[in-house]
XYZ file of N, CA and C in Angstrom:
237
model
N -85.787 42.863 23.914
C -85.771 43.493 22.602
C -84.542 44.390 22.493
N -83.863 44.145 21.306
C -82.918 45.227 21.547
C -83.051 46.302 20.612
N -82.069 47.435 21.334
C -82.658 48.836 21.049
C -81.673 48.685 19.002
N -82.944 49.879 18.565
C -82.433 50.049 17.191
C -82.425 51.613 17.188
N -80.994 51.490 16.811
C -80.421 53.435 16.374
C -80.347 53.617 15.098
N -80.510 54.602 14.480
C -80.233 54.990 13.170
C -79.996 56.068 12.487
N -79.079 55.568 11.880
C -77.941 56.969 11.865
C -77.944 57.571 10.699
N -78.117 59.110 10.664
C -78.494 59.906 9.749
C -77.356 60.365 9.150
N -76.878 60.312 6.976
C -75.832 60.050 6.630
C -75.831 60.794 5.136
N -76.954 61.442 4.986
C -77.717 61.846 3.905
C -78.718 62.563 3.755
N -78.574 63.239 2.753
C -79.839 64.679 2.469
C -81.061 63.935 3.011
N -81.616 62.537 2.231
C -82.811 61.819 2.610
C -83.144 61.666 3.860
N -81.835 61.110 4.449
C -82.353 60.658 6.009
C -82.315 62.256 7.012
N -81.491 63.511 6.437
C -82.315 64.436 7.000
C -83.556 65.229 6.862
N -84.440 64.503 5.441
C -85.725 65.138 5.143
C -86.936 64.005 5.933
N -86.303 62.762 6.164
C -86.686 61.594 6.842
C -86.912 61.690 7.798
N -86.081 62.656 8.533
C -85.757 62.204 9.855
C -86.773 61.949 10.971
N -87.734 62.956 10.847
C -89.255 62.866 11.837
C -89.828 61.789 11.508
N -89.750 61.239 10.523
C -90.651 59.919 9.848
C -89.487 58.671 10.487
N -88.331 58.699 10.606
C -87.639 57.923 11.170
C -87.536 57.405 12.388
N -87.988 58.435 13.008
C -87.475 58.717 14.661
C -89.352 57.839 15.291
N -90.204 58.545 14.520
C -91.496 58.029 14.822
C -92.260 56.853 14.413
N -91.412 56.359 13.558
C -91.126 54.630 13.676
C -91.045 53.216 14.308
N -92.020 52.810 14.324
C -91.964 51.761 15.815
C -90.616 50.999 15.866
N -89.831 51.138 17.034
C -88.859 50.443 17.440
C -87.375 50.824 17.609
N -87.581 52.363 16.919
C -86.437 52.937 16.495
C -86.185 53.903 17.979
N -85.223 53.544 18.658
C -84.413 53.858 20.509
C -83.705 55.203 19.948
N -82.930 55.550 18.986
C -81.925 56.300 18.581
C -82.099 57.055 17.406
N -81.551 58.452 17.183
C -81.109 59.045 16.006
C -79.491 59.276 16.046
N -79.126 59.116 15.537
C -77.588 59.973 15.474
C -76.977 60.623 13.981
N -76.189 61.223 14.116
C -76.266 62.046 12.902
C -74.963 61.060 12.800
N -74.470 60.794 11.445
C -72.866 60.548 10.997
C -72.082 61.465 10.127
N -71.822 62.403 10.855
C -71.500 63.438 10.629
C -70.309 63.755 9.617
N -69.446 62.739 9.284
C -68.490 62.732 8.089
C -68.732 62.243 7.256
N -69.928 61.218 7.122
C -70.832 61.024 5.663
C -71.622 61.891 5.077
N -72.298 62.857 6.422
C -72.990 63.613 5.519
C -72.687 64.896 5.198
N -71.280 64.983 5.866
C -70.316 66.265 5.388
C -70.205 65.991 3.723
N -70.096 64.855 4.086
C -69.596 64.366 2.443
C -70.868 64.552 0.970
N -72.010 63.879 1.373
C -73.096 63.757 0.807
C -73.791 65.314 0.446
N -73.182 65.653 1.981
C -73.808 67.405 1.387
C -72.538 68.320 0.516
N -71.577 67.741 0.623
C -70.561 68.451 -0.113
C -70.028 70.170 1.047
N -69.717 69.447 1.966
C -69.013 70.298 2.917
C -67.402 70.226 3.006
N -67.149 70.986 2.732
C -65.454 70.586 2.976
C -64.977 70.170 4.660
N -64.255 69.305 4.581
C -63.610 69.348 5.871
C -63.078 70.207 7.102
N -62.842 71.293 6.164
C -62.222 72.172 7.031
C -63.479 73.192 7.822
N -64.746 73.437 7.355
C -65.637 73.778 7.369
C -67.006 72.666 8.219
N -66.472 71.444 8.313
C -67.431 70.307 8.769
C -67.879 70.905 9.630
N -67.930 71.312 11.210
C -68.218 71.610 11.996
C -69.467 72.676 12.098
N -68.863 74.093 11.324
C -69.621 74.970 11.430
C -71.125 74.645 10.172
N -70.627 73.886 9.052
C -71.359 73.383 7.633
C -72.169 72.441 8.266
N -71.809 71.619 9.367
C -73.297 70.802 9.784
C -74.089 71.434 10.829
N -73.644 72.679 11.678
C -74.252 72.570 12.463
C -76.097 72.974 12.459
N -76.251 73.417 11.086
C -78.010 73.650 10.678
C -78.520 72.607 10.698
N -77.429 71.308 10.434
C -78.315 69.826 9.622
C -78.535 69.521 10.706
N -77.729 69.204 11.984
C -78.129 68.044 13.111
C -78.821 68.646 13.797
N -79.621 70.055 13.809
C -80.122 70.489 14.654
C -81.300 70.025 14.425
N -82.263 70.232 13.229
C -83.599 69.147 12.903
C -83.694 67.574 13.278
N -82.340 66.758 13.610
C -82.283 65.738 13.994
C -82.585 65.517 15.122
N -81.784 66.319 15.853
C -81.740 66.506 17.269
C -83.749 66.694 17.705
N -84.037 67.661 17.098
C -85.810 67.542 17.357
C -86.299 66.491 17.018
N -85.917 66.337 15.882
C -86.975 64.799 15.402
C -87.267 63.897 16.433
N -85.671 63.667 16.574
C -85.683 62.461 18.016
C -86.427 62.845 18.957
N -85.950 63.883 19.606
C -86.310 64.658 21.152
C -88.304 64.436 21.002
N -88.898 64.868 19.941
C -90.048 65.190 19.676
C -90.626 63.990 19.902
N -90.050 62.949 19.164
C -90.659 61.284 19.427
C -90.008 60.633 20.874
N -89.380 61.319 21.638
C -89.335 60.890 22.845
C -87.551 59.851 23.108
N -87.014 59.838 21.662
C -85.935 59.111 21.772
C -84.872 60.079 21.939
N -83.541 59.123 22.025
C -82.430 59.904 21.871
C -81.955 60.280 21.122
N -81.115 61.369 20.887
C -80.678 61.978 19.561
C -79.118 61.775 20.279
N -78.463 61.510 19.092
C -76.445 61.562 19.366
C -75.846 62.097 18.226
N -74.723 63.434 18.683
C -74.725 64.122 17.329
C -72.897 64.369 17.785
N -72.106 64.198 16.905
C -70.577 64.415 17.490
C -69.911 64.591 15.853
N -69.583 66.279 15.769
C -68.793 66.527 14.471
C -67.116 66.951 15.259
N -66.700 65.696 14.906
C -64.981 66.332 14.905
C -64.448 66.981 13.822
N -63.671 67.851 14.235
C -63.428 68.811 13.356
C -61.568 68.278 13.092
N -61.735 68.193 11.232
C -60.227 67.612 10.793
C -60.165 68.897 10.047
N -58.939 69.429 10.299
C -57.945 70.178 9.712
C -57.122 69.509 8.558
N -57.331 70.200 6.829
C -57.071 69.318 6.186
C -55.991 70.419 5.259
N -54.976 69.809 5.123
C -53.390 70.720 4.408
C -54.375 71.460 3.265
């Protein structure tokens, strides 16, 4: 069987996320962290510190249902 991740990209899939993670079949959460900079209306220059409230509920969701959580905000410096 192969493993299914799913990657959190949006306000929804972070109000989702416990309902996601506890889902039969679902191996993974990961946050996509420059979509949902975007979706939440974070500026770039700010991405880093502006997500770090969101992926932290992710990070449980997963952990709580026993899967993995993967969370990686690079930070772009924008003129």
């Amino acid at each position: 069987r192969l493993p299914l991740w799913c990657m959190i990209e949006c306000a929804e899939g972070l109000l989702d996320a416990r309902a996601i993670a506890a889902s039969g079949g679902v191996t993974a959460l990961l946050v996509g962290g420059h979509d949902l900079a975007e979706t939440l209306h974070i500026p770039g220059r700010h991405m880093a510190r502006g997500l770090a409230l969101h992926v932290a509920p992710v990070i449980l969701a997963a952990r709580a249902a026993g899967i993995t959580a993967m969370a990686a905000v690079a930070f772009v410096e924008e003129p």
